[in-house]
């Protein structure tokens, strides 16, 4: 049986990225995701969401809960995160081709600087 821990901090950071990309405030996130605003406040303080809020936030954001489960024993081929970011930036219809390339260059530079060897 697989065992793992939920990365609540990582999930909240991803929700925040979705919020920024959609140009929303936290009140609108709560309304659209149909979760109490207090849940988002608690998450910002390091607490994990309840299962219903987690499901609602995943449905609203398009995020997958399994991407935030640490220590899973299932073996799967993992694509390189940098490759995924590049693909997502280039596929984003909200970005110009030049904008996507500029963000890609920034992210690649930062990734190379901060990655663990």
Short mmCIF file of N, CA and C in Angstrom, two decimals:
data_model
loop_
_atom_site.label_atom_id
_atom_site.label_comp_id
_atom_site.label_asym_id
_atom_site.label_seq_id
_atom_site.Cartn_x
_atom_site.Cartn_y
_atom_site.Cartn_z
N UNK A 1 0.84 -1.19 0.00
CA UNK A 1 0.00 0.00 0.00
C UNK A 1 0.88 1.24 0.00
N UNK A 2 0.52 2.21 -0.79
CA UNK A 2 1.28 3.44 -0.87
C UNK A 2 1.00 4.31 0.35
N UNK A 3 2.05 4.92 0.83
CA UNK A 3 1.85 5.87 1.93
C UNK A 3 2.57 7.15 1.57
N UNK A 4 2.03 8.24 2.01
CA UNK A 4 2.65 9.52 1.70
C UNK A 4 2.05 10.62 2.53
N UNK A 5 2.65 11.75 2.42
CA UNK A 5 2.16 12.92 3.13
C UNK A 5 1.77 13.98 2.11
N UNK A 6 0.71 14.68 2.44
CA UNK A 6 0.22 15.74 1.56
C UNK A 6 1.06 16.98 1.77
N UNK A 7 1.54 17.56 0.68
CA UNK A 7 2.33 18.79 0.71
C UNK A 7 1.39 19.99 0.66
N UNK A 8 0.85 20.35 1.81
CA UNK A 8 -0.10 21.46 1.89
C UNK A 8 0.50 22.78 1.47
N UNK A 9 1.75 23.01 1.83
CA UNK A 9 2.41 24.26 1.46
C UNK A 9 2.57 24.37 -0.05
N UNK A 10 2.96 23.26 -0.68
CA UNK A 10 3.10 23.25 -2.13
C UNK A 10 1.76 23.42 -2.83
N UNK A 11 0.73 22.78 -2.28
CA UNK A 11 -0.61 22.91 -2.86
C UNK A 11 -1.10 24.35 -2.76
N UNK A 12 -0.90 24.98 -1.61
CA UNK A 12 -1.33 26.37 -1.45
C UNK A 12 -0.56 27.28 -2.41
N UNK A 13 0.74 27.03 -2.59
CA UNK A 13 1.53 27.83 -3.53
C UNK A 13 0.99 27.68 -4.95
N UNK A 14 0.60 26.46 -5.31
CA UNK A 14 0.04 26.23 -6.65
C UNK A 14 -1.31 26.92 -6.81
N UNK A 15 -2.14 26.87 -5.76
CA UNK A 15 -3.44 27.57 -5.80
C UNK A 15 -3.20 29.07 -5.96
N UNK A 16 -2.20 29.59 -5.25
CA UNK A 16 -1.87 31.01 -5.37
C UNK A 16 -1.43 31.34 -6.79
N UNK A 17 -0.68 30.45 -7.43
CA UNK A 17 -0.26 30.68 -8.81
C UNK A 17 -1.46 30.71 -9.75
N UNK A 18 -2.42 29.83 -9.52
CA UNK A 18 -3.65 29.84 -10.33
C UNK A 18 -4.40 31.14 -10.11
N UNK A 19 -4.48 31.57 -8.85
CA UNK A 19 -5.16 32.82 -8.50
C UNK A 19 -4.52 33.99 -9.25
N UNK A 20 -3.20 34.05 -9.23
CA UNK A 20 -2.48 35.14 -9.91
C UNK A 20 -2.72 35.08 -11.41
N UNK A 21 -2.62 33.88 -11.98
CA UNK A 21 -2.81 33.72 -13.43
C UNK A 21 -4.20 34.14 -13.87
N UNK A 22 -5.18 33.93 -13.00
CA UNK A 22 -6.57 34.30 -13.33
C UNK A 22 -6.92 35.71 -12.86
N UNK A 23 -5.95 36.39 -12.27
CA UNK A 23 -6.12 37.77 -11.81
C UNK A 23 -7.29 37.90 -10.83
N UNK A 24 -7.29 37.04 -9.81
CA UNK A 24 -8.37 37.02 -8.82
C UNK A 24 -7.84 37.39 -7.44
N UNK A 25 -8.73 37.87 -6.59
CA UNK A 25 -8.38 38.03 -5.18
C UNK A 25 -8.86 36.77 -4.45
N UNK A 26 -8.47 36.65 -3.18
CA UNK A 26 -8.80 35.44 -2.44
C UNK A 26 -10.30 35.27 -2.22
N UNK A 27 -11.01 36.37 -2.11
CA UNK A 27 -12.47 36.28 -1.93
C UNK A 27 -13.11 35.62 -3.16
N UNK A 28 -12.64 36.02 -4.34
CA UNK A 28 -13.17 35.43 -5.58
C UNK A 28 -12.80 33.95 -5.70
N UNK A 29 -11.59 33.61 -5.25
CA UNK A 29 -11.19 32.19 -5.27
C UNK A 29 -12.15 31.38 -4.42
N UNK A 30 -12.43 31.88 -3.21
CA UNK A 30 -13.34 31.17 -2.31
C UNK A 30 -14.72 31.02 -2.94
N UNK A 31 -15.21 32.09 -3.56
CA UNK A 31 -16.54 32.04 -4.20
C UNK A 31 -16.56 31.04 -5.35
N UNK A 32 -15.58 31.16 -6.25
CA UNK A 32 -15.56 30.31 -7.44
C UNK A 32 -15.31 28.84 -7.09
N UNK A 33 -14.45 28.59 -6.11
CA UNK A 33 -14.14 27.21 -5.72
C UNK A 33 -15.18 26.65 -4.75
N UNK A 34 -16.04 27.52 -4.27
CA UNK A 34 -17.09 27.13 -3.32
C UNK A 34 -16.50 26.53 -2.04
N UNK A 35 -15.51 27.26 -1.51
CA UNK A 35 -14.92 26.89 -0.21
C UNK A 35 -14.99 28.11 0.70
N UNK A 36 -15.04 27.91 2.00
CA UNK A 36 -15.04 29.05 2.91
C UNK A 36 -13.73 29.84 2.81
N UNK A 37 -13.83 31.15 2.85
CA UNK A 37 -12.63 31.98 2.83
C UNK A 37 -11.71 31.64 3.99
N UNK A 38 -12.30 31.23 5.11
CA UNK A 38 -11.49 30.86 6.28
C UNK A 38 -10.59 29.65 5.99
N UNK A 39 -11.02 28.78 5.10
CA UNK A 39 -10.19 27.63 4.72
C UNK A 39 -8.92 28.12 4.03
N UNK A 40 -9.07 29.09 3.14
CA UNK A 40 -7.91 29.63 2.44
C UNK A 40 -6.98 30.35 3.41
N UNK A 41 -7.56 31.05 4.38
CA UNK A 41 -6.74 31.72 5.41
C UNK A 41 -5.95 30.70 6.21
N UNK A 42 -6.61 29.63 6.63
CA UNK A 42 -5.92 28.59 7.39
C UNK A 42 -4.82 27.93 6.55
N UNK A 43 -5.09 27.72 5.28
CA UNK A 43 -4.08 27.13 4.40
C UNK A 43 -2.87 28.06 4.29
N UNK A 44 -3.11 29.37 4.24
CA UNK A 44 -2.00 30.32 4.14
C UNK A 44 -1.14 30.30 5.41
N UNK A 45 -1.71 29.80 6.50
CA UNK A 45 -0.99 29.70 7.77
C UNK A 45 -0.36 28.32 7.98
N UNK A 46 -0.40 27.50 6.94
CA UNK A 46 0.27 26.20 7.00
C UNK A 46 -0.61 25.02 7.33
N UNK A 47 -1.90 25.24 7.50
CA UNK A 47 -2.80 24.12 7.78
C UNK A 47 -3.25 23.49 6.48
N UNK A 48 -3.63 22.22 6.57
CA UNK A 48 -4.07 21.49 5.39
C UNK A 48 -5.59 21.59 5.26
N UNK A 49 -6.08 21.60 4.02
CA UNK A 49 -7.53 21.68 3.83
C UNK A 49 -8.21 20.35 4.17
N UNK A 50 -9.50 20.43 4.51
CA UNK A 50 -10.28 19.20 4.70
C UNK A 50 -10.50 18.58 3.33
N UNK A 51 -10.93 17.34 3.30
CA UNK A 51 -11.04 16.59 2.05
C UNK A 51 -12.03 17.23 1.07
N UNK A 52 -13.14 17.78 1.57
CA UNK A 52 -14.11 18.41 0.67
C UNK A 52 -13.55 19.69 0.05
N UNK A 53 -12.85 20.48 0.85
CA UNK A 53 -12.23 21.70 0.33
C UNK A 53 -11.13 21.35 -0.66
N UNK A 54 -10.36 20.30 -0.35
CA UNK A 54 -9.31 19.86 -1.26
C UNK A 54 -9.91 19.47 -2.61
N UNK A 55 -10.99 18.71 -2.57
CA UNK A 55 -11.65 18.29 -3.82
C UNK A 55 -12.17 19.50 -4.60
N UNK A 56 -12.77 20.44 -3.90
CA UNK A 56 -13.30 21.64 -4.56
C UNK A 56 -12.19 22.48 -5.18
N UNK A 57 -11.10 22.65 -4.44
CA UNK A 57 -9.99 23.45 -4.95
C UNK A 57 -9.31 22.76 -6.13
N UNK A 58 -9.21 21.44 -6.10
CA UNK A 58 -8.65 20.71 -7.24
C UNK A 58 -9.54 20.87 -8.47
N UNK A 59 -10.85 20.74 -8.27
CA UNK A 59 -11.79 20.89 -9.39
C UNK A 59 -11.72 22.30 -9.96
N UNK A 60 -11.65 23.29 -9.10
CA UNK A 60 -11.60 24.69 -9.54
C UNK A 60 -10.31 25.00 -10.29
N UNK A 61 -9.19 24.49 -9.77
CA UNK A 61 -7.88 24.86 -10.30
C UNK A 61 -7.38 23.96 -11.42
N UNK A 62 -7.89 22.73 -11.47
CA UNK A 62 -7.36 21.76 -12.43
C UNK A 62 -6.12 21.04 -11.93
N UNK A 63 -5.75 21.29 -10.67
CA UNK A 63 -4.59 20.62 -10.08
C UNK A 63 -4.96 19.19 -9.70
N UNK A 64 -3.96 18.32 -9.65
CA UNK A 64 -4.17 16.92 -9.26
C UNK A 64 -3.57 16.70 -7.88
N UNK A 65 -4.35 16.14 -6.98
CA UNK A 65 -3.89 15.92 -5.61
C UNK A 65 -2.65 15.04 -5.57
N UNK A 66 -2.53 14.09 -6.48
CA UNK A 66 -1.38 13.19 -6.46
C UNK A 66 -0.06 13.92 -6.72
N UNK A 67 -0.14 15.09 -7.34
CA UNK A 67 1.07 15.87 -7.57
C UNK A 67 1.61 16.49 -6.29
N UNK A 68 0.82 16.44 -5.23
CA UNK A 68 1.21 17.05 -3.96
C UNK A 68 1.32 16.02 -2.83
N UNK A 69 1.47 14.76 -3.21
CA UNK A 69 1.63 13.70 -2.23
C UNK A 69 3.08 13.28 -2.22
N UNK A 70 3.73 13.50 -1.09
CA UNK A 70 5.15 13.19 -0.94
C UNK A 70 5.34 11.77 -0.44
N UNK A 71 6.37 11.12 -0.89
CA UNK A 71 6.71 9.80 -0.38
C UNK A 71 5.87 8.66 -0.92
N UNK A 72 5.23 8.85 -2.05
CA UNK A 72 4.44 7.77 -2.63
C UNK A 72 5.38 6.66 -3.08
N UNK A 73 4.95 5.42 -2.91
CA UNK A 73 5.79 4.29 -3.27
C UNK A 73 5.52 3.81 -4.70
N UNK A 74 4.47 4.32 -5.33
CA UNK A 74 4.21 3.92 -6.71
C UNK A 74 5.34 4.44 -7.59
N UNK A 75 5.78 3.58 -8.50
CA UNK A 75 6.82 4.01 -9.42
C UNK A 75 6.15 4.51 -10.69
N UNK A 76 6.55 5.68 -11.09
CA UNK A 76 6.07 6.19 -12.36
C UNK A 76 7.18 7.01 -12.99
N UNK A 77 7.14 7.09 -14.28
CA UNK A 77 8.12 7.88 -14.98
C UNK A 77 7.76 9.35 -14.77
N UNK A 78 8.72 10.07 -14.27
CA UNK A 78 8.46 11.48 -13.99
C UNK A 78 9.14 12.33 -15.05
N UNK A 79 8.37 13.21 -15.64
CA UNK A 79 8.96 14.13 -16.58
C UNK A 79 9.71 15.20 -15.79
N UNK A 80 10.63 15.80 -16.43
CA UNK A 80 11.40 16.86 -15.79
C UNK A 80 10.51 18.08 -15.58
N UNK A 81 10.48 18.62 -14.37
CA UNK A 81 9.63 19.79 -14.10
C UNK A 81 9.92 20.96 -15.02
N UNK A 82 11.18 21.17 -15.34
CA UNK A 82 11.54 22.28 -16.22
C UNK A 82 10.93 22.09 -17.61
N UNK A 83 10.91 20.85 -18.08
CA UNK A 83 10.30 20.56 -19.38
C UNK A 83 8.80 20.82 -19.35
N UNK A 84 8.17 20.43 -18.24
CA UNK A 84 6.73 20.67 -18.11
C UNK A 84 6.42 22.17 -18.10
N UNK A 85 7.22 22.93 -17.35
CA UNK A 85 7.01 24.38 -17.30
C UNK A 85 7.15 25.00 -18.68
N UNK A 86 8.17 24.58 -19.41
CA UNK A 86 8.38 25.11 -20.75
C UNK A 86 7.17 24.82 -21.64
N UNK A 87 6.69 23.59 -21.59
CA UNK A 87 5.53 23.22 -22.41
C UNK A 87 4.30 24.03 -22.03
N UNK A 88 4.09 24.21 -20.72
CA UNK A 88 2.92 24.97 -20.28
C UNK A 88 3.02 26.44 -20.69
N UNK A 89 4.20 27.02 -20.56
CA UNK A 89 4.36 28.43 -20.94
C UNK A 89 4.11 28.62 -22.44
N UNK A 90 4.64 27.72 -23.24
CA UNK A 90 4.47 27.85 -24.69
C UNK A 90 3.05 27.57 -25.15
N UNK A 91 2.30 26.81 -24.35
CA UNK A 91 0.92 26.49 -24.70
C UNK A 91 -0.08 27.50 -24.15
N UNK A 92 0.37 28.40 -23.31
CA UNK A 92 -0.53 29.37 -22.67
C UNK A 92 -1.02 30.40 -23.69
N UNK A 93 -2.31 30.40 -24.00
CA UNK A 93 -2.83 31.35 -24.98
C UNK A 93 -2.80 32.80 -24.49
N UNK A 94 -2.60 33.00 -23.19
CA UNK A 94 -2.56 34.36 -22.64
C UNK A 94 -1.20 35.02 -22.83
N UNK A 95 -0.20 34.25 -23.22
CA UNK A 95 1.15 34.78 -23.39
C UNK A 95 1.49 34.90 -24.87
N UNK A 96 2.18 35.99 -25.21
CA UNK A 96 2.71 36.09 -26.57
C UNK A 96 3.88 35.12 -26.69
N UNK A 97 4.29 34.84 -27.90
CA UNK A 97 5.42 33.95 -28.13
C UNK A 97 6.67 34.51 -27.45
N UNK A 98 6.86 35.81 -27.59
CA UNK A 98 8.02 36.47 -26.99
C UNK A 98 7.95 36.43 -25.46
N UNK A 99 6.75 36.64 -24.92
CA UNK A 99 6.57 36.60 -23.47
C UNK A 99 6.86 35.23 -22.90
N UNK A 100 6.38 34.20 -23.59
CA UNK A 100 6.63 32.83 -23.14
C UNK A 100 8.12 32.52 -23.16
N UNK A 101 8.81 32.95 -24.22
CA UNK A 101 10.25 32.72 -24.31
C UNK A 101 11.00 33.47 -23.22
N UNK A 102 10.58 34.70 -22.92
CA UNK A 102 11.24 35.48 -21.87
C UNK A 102 11.06 34.83 -20.51
N UNK A 103 9.84 34.39 -20.21
CA UNK A 103 9.59 33.71 -18.93
C UNK A 103 10.37 32.40 -18.85
N UNK A 104 10.42 31.70 -19.96
CA UNK A 104 11.17 30.44 -20.02
C UNK A 104 12.64 30.68 -19.70
N UNK A 105 13.22 31.73 -20.27
CA UNK A 105 14.63 32.04 -20.01
C UNK A 105 14.86 32.38 -18.54
N UNK A 106 13.95 33.17 -17.96
CA UNK A 106 14.06 33.52 -16.54
C UNK A 106 13.98 32.28 -15.65
N UNK A 107 13.01 31.44 -15.93
CA UNK A 107 12.81 30.24 -15.11
C UNK A 107 14.00 29.29 -15.25
N UNK A 108 14.50 29.11 -16.46
CA UNK A 108 15.64 28.21 -16.66
C UNK A 108 16.87 28.72 -15.90
N UNK A 109 17.11 30.02 -15.97
CA UNK A 109 18.24 30.59 -15.25
C UNK A 109 18.10 30.39 -13.75
N UNK A 110 16.92 30.69 -13.22
CA UNK A 110 16.67 30.53 -11.78
C UNK A 110 16.77 29.06 -11.38
N UNK A 111 16.23 28.18 -12.20
CA UNK A 111 16.26 26.74 -11.91
C UNK A 111 17.70 26.24 -11.81
N UNK A 112 18.51 26.63 -12.77
CA UNK A 112 19.90 26.19 -12.77
C UNK A 112 20.65 26.73 -11.55
N UNK A 113 20.31 27.94 -11.13
CA UNK A 113 20.98 28.54 -9.99
C UNK A 113 20.58 27.86 -8.68
N UNK A 114 19.32 27.47 -8.54
CA UNK A 114 18.81 26.98 -7.26
C UNK A 114 18.67 25.46 -7.14
N UNK A 115 18.84 24.73 -8.22
CA UNK A 115 18.65 23.28 -8.12
C UNK A 115 19.75 22.65 -7.27
N UNK A 116 19.35 21.56 -6.65
CA UNK A 116 20.31 20.79 -5.85
C UNK A 116 21.04 19.83 -6.76
N UNK A 117 22.32 19.70 -6.57
CA UNK A 117 23.12 18.82 -7.43
C UNK A 117 22.89 17.37 -7.10
#
